[in-house]
Short mmCIF file of N, CA and C in Angstrom, two decimals:
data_model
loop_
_atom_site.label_atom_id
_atom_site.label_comp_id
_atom_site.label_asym_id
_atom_site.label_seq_id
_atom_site.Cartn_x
_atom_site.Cartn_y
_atom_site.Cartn_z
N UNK A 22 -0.48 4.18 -25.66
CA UNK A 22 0.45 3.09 -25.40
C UNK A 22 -0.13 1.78 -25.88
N UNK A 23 0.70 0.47 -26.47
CA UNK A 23 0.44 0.16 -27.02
C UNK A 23 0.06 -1.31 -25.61
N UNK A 24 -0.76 -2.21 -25.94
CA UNK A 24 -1.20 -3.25 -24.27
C UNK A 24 -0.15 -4.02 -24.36
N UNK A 25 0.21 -4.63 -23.06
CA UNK A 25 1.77 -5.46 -22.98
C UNK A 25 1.72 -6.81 -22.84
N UNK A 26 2.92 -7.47 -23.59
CA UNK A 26 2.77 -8.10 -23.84
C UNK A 26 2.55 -9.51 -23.08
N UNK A 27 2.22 -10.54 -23.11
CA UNK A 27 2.12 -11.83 -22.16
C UNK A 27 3.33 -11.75 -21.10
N UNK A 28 2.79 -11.73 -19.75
CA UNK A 28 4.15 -11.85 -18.70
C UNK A 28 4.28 -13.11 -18.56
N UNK A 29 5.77 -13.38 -18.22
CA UNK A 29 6.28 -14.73 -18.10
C UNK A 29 6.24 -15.17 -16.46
N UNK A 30 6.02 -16.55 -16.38
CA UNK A 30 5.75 -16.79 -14.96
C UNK A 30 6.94 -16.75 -14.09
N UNK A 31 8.17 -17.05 -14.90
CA UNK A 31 9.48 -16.37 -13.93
C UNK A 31 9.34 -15.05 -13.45
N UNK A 32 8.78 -14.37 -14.49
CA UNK A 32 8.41 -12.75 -13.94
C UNK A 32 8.13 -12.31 -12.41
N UNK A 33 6.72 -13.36 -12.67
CA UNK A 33 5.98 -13.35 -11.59
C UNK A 33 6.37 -14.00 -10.57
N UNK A 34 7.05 -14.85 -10.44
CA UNK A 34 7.92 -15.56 -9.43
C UNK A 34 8.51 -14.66 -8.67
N UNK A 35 9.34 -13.81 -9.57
CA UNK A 35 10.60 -13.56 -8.96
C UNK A 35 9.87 -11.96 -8.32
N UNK A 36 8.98 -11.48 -8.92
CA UNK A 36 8.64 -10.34 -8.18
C UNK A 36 7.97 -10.29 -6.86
N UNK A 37 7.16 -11.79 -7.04
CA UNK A 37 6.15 -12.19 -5.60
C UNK A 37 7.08 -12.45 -4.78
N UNK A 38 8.64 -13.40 -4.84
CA UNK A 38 9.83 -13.38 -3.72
C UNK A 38 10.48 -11.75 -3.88
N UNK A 39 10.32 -11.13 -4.35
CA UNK A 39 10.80 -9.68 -3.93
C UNK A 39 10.00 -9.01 -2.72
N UNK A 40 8.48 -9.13 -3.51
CA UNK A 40 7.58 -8.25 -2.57
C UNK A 40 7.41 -9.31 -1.73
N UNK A 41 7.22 -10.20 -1.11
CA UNK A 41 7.30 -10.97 0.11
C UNK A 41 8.31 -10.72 0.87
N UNK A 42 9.83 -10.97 0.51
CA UNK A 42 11.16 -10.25 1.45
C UNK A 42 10.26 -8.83 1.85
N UNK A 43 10.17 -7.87 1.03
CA UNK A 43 9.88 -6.67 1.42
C UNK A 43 9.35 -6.60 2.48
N UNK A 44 8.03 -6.93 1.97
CA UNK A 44 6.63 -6.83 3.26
C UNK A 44 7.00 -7.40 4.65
N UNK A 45 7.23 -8.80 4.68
CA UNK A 45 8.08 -9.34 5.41
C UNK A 45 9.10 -8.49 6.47
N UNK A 46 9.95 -8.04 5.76
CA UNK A 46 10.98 -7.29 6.28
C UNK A 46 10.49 -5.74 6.94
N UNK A 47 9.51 -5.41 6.48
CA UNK A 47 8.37 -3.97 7.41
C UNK A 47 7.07 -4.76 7.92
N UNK A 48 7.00 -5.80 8.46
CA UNK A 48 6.38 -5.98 9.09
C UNK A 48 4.94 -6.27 8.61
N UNK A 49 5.02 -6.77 6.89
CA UNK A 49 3.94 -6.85 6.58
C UNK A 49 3.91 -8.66 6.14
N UNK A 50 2.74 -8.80 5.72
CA UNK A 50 2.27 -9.96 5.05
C UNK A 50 1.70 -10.37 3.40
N UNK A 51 1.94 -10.81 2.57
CA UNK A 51 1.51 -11.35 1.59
C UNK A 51 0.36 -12.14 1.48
N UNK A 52 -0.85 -12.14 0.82
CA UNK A 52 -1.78 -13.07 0.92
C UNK A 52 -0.93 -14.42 0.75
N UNK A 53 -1.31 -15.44 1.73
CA UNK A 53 -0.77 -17.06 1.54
C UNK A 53 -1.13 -18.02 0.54
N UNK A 54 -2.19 -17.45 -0.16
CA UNK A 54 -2.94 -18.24 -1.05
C UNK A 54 -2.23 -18.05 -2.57
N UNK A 55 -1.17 -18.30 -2.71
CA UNK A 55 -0.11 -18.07 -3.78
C UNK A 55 -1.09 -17.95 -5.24
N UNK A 56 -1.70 -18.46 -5.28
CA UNK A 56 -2.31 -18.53 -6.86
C UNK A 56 -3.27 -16.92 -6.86
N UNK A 57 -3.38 -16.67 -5.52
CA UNK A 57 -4.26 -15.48 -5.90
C UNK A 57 -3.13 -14.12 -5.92
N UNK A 58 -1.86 -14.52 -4.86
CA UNK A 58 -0.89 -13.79 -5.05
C UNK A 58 -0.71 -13.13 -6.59
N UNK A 59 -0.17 -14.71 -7.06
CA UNK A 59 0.47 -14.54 -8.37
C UNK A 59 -0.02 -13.76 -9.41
N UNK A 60 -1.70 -14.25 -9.17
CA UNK A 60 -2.60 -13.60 -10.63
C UNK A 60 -2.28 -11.41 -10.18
N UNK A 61 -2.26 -11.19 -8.88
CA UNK A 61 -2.30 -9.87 -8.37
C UNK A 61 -0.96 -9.47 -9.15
N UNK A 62 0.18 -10.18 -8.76
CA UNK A 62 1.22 -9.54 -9.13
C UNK A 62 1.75 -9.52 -10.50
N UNK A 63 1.12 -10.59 -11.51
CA UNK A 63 0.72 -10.09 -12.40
C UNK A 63 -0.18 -9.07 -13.31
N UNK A 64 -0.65 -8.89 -12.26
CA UNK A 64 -1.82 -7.66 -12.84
C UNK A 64 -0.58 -6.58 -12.43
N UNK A 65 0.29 -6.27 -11.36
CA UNK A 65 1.46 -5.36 -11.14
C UNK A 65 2.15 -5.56 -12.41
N UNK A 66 2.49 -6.00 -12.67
CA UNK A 66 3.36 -6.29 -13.64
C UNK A 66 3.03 -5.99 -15.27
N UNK A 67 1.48 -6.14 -15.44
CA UNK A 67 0.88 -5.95 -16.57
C UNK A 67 0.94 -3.90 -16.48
N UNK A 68 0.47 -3.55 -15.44
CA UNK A 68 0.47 -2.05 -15.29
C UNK A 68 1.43 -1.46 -15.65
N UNK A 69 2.58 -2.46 -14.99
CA UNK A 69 3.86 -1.54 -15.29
C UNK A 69 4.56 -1.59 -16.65
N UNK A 70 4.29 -2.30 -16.96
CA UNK A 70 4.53 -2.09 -18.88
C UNK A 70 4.03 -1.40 -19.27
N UNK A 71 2.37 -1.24 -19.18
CA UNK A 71 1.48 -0.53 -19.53
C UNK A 71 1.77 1.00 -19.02
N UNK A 72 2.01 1.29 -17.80
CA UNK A 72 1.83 2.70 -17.73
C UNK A 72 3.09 2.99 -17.08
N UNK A 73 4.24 2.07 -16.72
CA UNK A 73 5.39 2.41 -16.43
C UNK A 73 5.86 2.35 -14.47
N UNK A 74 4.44 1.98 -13.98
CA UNK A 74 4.91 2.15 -12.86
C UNK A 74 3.28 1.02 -12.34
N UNK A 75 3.37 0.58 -11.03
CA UNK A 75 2.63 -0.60 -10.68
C UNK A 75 1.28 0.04 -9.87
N UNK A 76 1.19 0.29 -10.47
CA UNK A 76 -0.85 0.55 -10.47
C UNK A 76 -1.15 -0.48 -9.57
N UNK A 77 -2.16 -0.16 -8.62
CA UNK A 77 -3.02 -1.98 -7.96
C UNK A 77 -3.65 -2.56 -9.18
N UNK A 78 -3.63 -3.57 -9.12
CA UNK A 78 -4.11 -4.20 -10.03
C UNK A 78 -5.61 -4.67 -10.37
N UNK A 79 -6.37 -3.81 -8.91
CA UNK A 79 -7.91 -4.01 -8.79
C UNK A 79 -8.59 -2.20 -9.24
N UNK A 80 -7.63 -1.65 -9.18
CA UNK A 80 -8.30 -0.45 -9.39
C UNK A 80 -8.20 0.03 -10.89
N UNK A 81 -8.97 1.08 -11.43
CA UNK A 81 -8.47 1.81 -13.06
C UNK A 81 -7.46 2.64 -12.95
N UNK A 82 -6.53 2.39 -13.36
CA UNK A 82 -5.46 3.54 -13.67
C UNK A 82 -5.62 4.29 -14.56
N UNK A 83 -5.45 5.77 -14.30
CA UNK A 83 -5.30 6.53 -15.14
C UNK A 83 -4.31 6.76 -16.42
N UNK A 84 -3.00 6.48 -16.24
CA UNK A 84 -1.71 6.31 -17.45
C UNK A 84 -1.19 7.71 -17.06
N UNK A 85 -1.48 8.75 -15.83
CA UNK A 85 -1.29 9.43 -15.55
C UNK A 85 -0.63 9.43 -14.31
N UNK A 86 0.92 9.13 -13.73
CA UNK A 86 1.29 9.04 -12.66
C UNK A 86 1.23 9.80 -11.47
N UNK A 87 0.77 11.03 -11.62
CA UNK A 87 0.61 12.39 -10.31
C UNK A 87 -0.82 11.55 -9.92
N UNK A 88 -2.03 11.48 -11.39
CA UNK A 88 -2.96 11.35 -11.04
C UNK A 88 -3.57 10.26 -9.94
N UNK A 89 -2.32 8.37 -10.15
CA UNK A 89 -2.90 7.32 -9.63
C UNK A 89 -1.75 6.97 -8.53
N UNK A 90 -0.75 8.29 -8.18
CA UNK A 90 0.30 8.11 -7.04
C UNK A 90 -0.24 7.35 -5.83
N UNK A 91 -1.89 7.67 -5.71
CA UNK A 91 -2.34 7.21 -4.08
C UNK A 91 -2.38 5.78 -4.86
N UNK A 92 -2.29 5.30 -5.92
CA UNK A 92 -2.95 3.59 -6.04
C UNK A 92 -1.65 3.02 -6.54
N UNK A 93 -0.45 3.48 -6.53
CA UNK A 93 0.71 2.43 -6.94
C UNK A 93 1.03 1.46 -5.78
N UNK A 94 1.25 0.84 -6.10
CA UNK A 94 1.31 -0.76 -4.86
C UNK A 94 3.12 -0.50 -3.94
N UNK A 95 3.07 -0.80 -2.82
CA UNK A 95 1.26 -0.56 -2.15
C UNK A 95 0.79 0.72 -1.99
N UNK A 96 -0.21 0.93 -2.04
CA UNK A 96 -1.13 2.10 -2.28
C UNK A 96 -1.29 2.91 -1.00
N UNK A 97 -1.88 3.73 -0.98
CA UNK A 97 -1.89 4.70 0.44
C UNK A 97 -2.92 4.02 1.07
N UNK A 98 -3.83 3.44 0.84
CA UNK A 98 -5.02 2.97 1.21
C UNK A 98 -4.54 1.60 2.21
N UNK A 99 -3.63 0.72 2.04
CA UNK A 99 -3.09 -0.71 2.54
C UNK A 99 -3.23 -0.41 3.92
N UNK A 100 -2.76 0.45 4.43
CA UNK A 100 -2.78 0.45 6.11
C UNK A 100 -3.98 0.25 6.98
N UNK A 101 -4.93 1.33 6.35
CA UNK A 101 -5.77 1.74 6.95
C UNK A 101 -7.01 0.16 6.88
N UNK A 102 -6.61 -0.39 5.61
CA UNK A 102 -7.34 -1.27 5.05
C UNK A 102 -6.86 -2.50 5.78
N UNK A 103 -5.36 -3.02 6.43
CA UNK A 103 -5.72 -3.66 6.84
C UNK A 103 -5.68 -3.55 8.18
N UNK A 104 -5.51 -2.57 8.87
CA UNK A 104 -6.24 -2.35 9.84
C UNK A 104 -7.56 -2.52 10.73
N UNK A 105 -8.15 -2.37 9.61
CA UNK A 105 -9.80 -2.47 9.67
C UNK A 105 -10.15 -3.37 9.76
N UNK A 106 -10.03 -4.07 8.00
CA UNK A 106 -10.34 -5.34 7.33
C UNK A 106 -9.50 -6.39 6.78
N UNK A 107 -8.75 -6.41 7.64
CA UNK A 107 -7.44 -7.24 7.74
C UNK A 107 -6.73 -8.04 6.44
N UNK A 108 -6.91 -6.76 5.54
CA UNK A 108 -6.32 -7.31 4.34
C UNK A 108 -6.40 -5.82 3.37
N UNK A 109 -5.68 -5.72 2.32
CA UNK A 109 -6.04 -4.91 1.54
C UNK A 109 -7.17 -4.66 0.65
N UNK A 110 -7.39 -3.91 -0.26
CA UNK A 110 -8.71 -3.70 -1.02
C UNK A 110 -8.31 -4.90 -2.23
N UNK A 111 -7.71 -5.09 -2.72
CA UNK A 111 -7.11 -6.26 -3.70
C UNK A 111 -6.61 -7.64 -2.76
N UNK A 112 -6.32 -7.49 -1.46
CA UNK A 112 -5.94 -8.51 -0.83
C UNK A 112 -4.14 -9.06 -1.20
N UNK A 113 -4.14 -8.10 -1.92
CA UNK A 113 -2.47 -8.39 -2.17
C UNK A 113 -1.69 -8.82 -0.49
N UNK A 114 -1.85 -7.86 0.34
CA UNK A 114 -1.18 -7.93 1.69
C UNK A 114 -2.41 -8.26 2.48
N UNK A 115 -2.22 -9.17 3.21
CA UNK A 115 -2.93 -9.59 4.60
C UNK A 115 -2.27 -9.22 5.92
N UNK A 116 -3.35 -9.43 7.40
CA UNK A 116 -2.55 -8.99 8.08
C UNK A 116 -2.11 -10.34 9.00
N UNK A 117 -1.84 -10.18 10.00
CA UNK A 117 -1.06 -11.50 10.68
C UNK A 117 -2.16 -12.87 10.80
N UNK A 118 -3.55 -12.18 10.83
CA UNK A 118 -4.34 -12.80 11.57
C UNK A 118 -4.89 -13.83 10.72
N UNK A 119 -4.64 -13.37 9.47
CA UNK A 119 -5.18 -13.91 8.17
C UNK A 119 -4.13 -15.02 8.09
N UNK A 120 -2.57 -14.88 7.70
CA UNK A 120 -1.57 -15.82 7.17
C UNK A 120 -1.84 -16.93 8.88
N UNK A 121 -2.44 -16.08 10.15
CA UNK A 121 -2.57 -17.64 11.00
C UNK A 121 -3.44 -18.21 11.03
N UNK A 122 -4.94 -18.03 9.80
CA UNK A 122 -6.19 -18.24 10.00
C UNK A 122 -7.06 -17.88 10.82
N UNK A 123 -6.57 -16.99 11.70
CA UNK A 123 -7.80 -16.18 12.70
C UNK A 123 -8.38 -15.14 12.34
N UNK A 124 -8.07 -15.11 10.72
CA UNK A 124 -9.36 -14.71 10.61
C UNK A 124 -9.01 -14.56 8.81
N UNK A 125 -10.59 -14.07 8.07
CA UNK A 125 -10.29 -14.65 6.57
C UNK A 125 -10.51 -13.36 5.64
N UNK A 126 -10.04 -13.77 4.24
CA UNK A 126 -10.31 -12.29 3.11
C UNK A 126 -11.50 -12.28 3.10
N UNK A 127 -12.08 -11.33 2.83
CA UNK A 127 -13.54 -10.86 2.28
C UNK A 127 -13.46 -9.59 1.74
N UNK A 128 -14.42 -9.44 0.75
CA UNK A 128 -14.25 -8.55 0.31
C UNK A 128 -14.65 -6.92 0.90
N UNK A 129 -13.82 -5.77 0.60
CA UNK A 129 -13.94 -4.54 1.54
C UNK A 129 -14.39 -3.36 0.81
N UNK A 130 -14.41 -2.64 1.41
CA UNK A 130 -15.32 -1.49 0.57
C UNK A 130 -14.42 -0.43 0.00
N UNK A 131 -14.50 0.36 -0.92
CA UNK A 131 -13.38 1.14 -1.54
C UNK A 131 -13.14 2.11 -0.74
N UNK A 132 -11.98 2.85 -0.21
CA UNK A 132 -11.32 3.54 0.89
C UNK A 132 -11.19 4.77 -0.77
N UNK A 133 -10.67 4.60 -1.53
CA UNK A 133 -10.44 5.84 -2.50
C UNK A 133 -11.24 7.29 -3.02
N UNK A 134 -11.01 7.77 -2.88
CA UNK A 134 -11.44 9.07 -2.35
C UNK A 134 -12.15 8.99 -4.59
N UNK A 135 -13.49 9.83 -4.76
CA UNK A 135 -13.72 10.08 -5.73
C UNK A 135 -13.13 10.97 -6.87
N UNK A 136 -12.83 10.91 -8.17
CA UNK A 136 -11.86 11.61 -8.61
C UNK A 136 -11.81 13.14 -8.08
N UNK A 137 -12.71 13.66 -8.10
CA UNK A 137 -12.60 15.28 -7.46
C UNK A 137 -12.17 15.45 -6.34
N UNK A 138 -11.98 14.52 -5.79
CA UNK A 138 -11.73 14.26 -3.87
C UNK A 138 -9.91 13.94 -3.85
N UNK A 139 -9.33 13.64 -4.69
CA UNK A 139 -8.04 12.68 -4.00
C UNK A 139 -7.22 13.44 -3.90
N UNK A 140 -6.97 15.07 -4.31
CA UNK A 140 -5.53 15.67 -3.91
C UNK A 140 -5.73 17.01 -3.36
N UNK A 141 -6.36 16.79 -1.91
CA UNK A 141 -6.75 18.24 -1.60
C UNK A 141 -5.40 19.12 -1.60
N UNK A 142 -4.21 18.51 -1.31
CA UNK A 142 -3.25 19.38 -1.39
C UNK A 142 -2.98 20.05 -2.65
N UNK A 143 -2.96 19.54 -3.79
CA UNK A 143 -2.75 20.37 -5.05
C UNK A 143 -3.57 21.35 -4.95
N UNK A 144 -5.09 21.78 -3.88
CA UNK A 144 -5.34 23.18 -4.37
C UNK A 144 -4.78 24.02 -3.60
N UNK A 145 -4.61 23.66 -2.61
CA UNK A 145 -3.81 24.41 -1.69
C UNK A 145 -2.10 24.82 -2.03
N UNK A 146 -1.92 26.14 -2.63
CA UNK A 146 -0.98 26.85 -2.98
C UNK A 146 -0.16 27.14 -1.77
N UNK A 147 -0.50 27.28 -0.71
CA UNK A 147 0.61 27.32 0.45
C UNK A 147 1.34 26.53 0.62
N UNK A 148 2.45 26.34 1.31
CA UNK A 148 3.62 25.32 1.65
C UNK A 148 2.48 24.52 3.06
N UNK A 149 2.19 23.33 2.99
CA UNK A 149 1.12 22.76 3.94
C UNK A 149 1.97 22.48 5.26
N UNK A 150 0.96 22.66 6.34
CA UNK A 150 1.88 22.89 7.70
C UNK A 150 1.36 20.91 8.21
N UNK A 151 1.46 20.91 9.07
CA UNK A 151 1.26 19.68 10.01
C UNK A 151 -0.44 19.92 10.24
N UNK A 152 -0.49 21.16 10.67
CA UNK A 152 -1.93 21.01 11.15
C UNK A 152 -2.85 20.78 10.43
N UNK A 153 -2.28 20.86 8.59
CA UNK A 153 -3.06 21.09 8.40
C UNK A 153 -3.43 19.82 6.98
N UNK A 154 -2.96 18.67 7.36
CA UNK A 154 -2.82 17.03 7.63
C UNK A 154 -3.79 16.76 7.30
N UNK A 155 -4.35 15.85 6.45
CA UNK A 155 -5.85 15.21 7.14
C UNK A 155 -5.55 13.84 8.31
N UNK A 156 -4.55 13.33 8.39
CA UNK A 156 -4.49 12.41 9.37
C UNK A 156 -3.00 12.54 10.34
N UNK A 157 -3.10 12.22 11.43
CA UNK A 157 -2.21 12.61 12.37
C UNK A 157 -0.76 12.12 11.80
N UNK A 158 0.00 12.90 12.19
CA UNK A 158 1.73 12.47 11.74
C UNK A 158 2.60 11.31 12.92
N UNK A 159 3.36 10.51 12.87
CA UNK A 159 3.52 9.45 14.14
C UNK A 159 4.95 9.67 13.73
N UNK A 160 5.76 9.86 14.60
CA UNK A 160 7.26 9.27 14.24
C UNK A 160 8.20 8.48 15.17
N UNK A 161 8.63 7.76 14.76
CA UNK A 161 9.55 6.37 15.31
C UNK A 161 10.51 7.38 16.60
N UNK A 162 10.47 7.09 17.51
CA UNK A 162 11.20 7.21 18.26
C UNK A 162 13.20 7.00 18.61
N UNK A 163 12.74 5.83 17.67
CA UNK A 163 14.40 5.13 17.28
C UNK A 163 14.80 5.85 16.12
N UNK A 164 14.26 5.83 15.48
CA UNK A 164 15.07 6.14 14.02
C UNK A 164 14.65 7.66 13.31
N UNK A 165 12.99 8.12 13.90
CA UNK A 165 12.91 9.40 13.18
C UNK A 165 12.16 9.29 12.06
N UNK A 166 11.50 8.10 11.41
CA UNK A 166 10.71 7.78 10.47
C UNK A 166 9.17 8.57 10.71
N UNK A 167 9.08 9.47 10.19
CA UNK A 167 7.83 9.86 9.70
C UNK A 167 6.41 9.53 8.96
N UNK A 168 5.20 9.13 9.60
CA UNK A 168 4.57 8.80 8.49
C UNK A 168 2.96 9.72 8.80
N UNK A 169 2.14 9.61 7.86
CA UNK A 169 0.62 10.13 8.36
C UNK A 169 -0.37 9.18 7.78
N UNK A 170 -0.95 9.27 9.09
CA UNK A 170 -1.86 7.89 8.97
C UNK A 170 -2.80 7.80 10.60
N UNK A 171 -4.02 7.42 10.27
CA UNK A 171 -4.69 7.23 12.12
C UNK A 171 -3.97 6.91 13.10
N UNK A 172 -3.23 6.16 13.12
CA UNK A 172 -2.56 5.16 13.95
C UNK A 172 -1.02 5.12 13.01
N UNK A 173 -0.05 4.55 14.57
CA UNK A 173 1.47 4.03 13.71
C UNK A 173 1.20 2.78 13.10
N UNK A 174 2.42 2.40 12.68
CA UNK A 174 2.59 1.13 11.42
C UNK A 174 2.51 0.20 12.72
N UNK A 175 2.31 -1.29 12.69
CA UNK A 175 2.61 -2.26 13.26
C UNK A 175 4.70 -2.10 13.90
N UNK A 176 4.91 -2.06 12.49
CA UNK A 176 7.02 -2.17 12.29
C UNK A 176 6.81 -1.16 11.83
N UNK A 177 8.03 -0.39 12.13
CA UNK A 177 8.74 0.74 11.81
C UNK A 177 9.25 0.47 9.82
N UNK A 178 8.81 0.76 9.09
CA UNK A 178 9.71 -0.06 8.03
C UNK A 178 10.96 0.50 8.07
N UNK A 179 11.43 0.97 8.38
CA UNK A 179 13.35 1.54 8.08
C UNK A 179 13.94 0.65 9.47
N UNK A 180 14.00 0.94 10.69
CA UNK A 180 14.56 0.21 11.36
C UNK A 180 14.02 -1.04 12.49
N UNK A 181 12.45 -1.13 12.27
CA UNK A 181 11.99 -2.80 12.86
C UNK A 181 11.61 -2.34 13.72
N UNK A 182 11.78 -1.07 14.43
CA UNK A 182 10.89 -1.15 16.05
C UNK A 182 9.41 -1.19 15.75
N UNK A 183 8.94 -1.73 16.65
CA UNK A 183 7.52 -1.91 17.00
C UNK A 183 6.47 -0.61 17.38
N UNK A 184 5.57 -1.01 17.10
CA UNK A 184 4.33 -0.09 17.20
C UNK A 184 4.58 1.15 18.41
N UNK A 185 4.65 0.02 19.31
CA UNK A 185 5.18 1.30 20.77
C UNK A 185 5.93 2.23 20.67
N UNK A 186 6.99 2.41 20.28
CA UNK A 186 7.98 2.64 19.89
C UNK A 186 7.70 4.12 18.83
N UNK A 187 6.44 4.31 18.83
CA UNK A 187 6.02 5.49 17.72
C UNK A 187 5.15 6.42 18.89
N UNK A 188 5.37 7.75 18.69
CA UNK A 188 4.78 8.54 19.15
C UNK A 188 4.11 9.78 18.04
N UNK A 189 2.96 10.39 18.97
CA UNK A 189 2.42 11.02 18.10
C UNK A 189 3.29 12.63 17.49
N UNK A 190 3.56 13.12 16.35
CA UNK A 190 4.45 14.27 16.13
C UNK A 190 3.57 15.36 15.72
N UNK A 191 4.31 16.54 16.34
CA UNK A 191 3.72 17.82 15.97
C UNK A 191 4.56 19.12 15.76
#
């Protein structure tokens, strides 16, 4: 593929007010520091010309979409990351504590599993059961939203209920 070409800053405008409604709207956050936003979501934006779909913009993409599914934005890694370290591995999304200053980005350690490590399910030829998960399954109580992950989401992203509001599924 051939590298793409200069993005325009309307581009980037208009995608950073997309993914802000979004995040926003599931209960997430955008880093506040717009200039570092922007340069991120241009690096989204550069990927996706490039390989057709939005790669993080801190990690190597492969040009192989099965291969970098866990790193398209946001990535499988965002939760857990800001959970922890109250921001993502790129810092694209922060968590509340950050956009109120109680507390700040720094940089975090890579959550991504090594290339031989990231799809234990592809060797596994069986239809995969629950149990057999690497992280617990939670589902929304209100609405039935499914996800797997240590812990539930903060927001439900489909219908807004809150953390409580999730129980563990089996």
């Amino acid at each position: 593929m051939s590298e793409p070409k200069d993005i325009a800053v309307n581009e980037v405008e208009k995608l950073v007010s997309i993914l802000d409604k979004e995040a926003e709207s599931g209960g997430y956050h955008l880093n506040p520091d717009r200039e570092i936003t922007s340069e991120l979501v241009k690096g989204l934006l550069v990927n996706e010309k490039r390989y057709g779909y939005r790669a993080c913009p801190c990690r190597l993409a492969s040009g192989d979409k099965d291969e970098d599914r866990d790193i398209i934005c946001p990535c499988d890694y965002r939760d857990p990351d800001l959970d922890e370290y109250n921001t993502c591995y790129c810092s694209l999304y922060v968590s509340r504590d950050v956009v109120d200053g109680k507390a700040k980005v720094s940089p975090i350690p890579e959550r991504r599993p090594s290339l031989g490590k990231r799809s234990p399910m592809k060797e596994n030829k069986e239809k995969p059961s629950l149990a057999s998960l690497p992280l617990p399954v939670w589902r929304c109580r209100v609405c039935g939203y499914l996800c797997a992950r240590d812990g539930p989401p903060e927001v439900c992203p489909i219908c807004k209920a809150k953390k409580e509001r999730f129980e563990r599924f089996m």
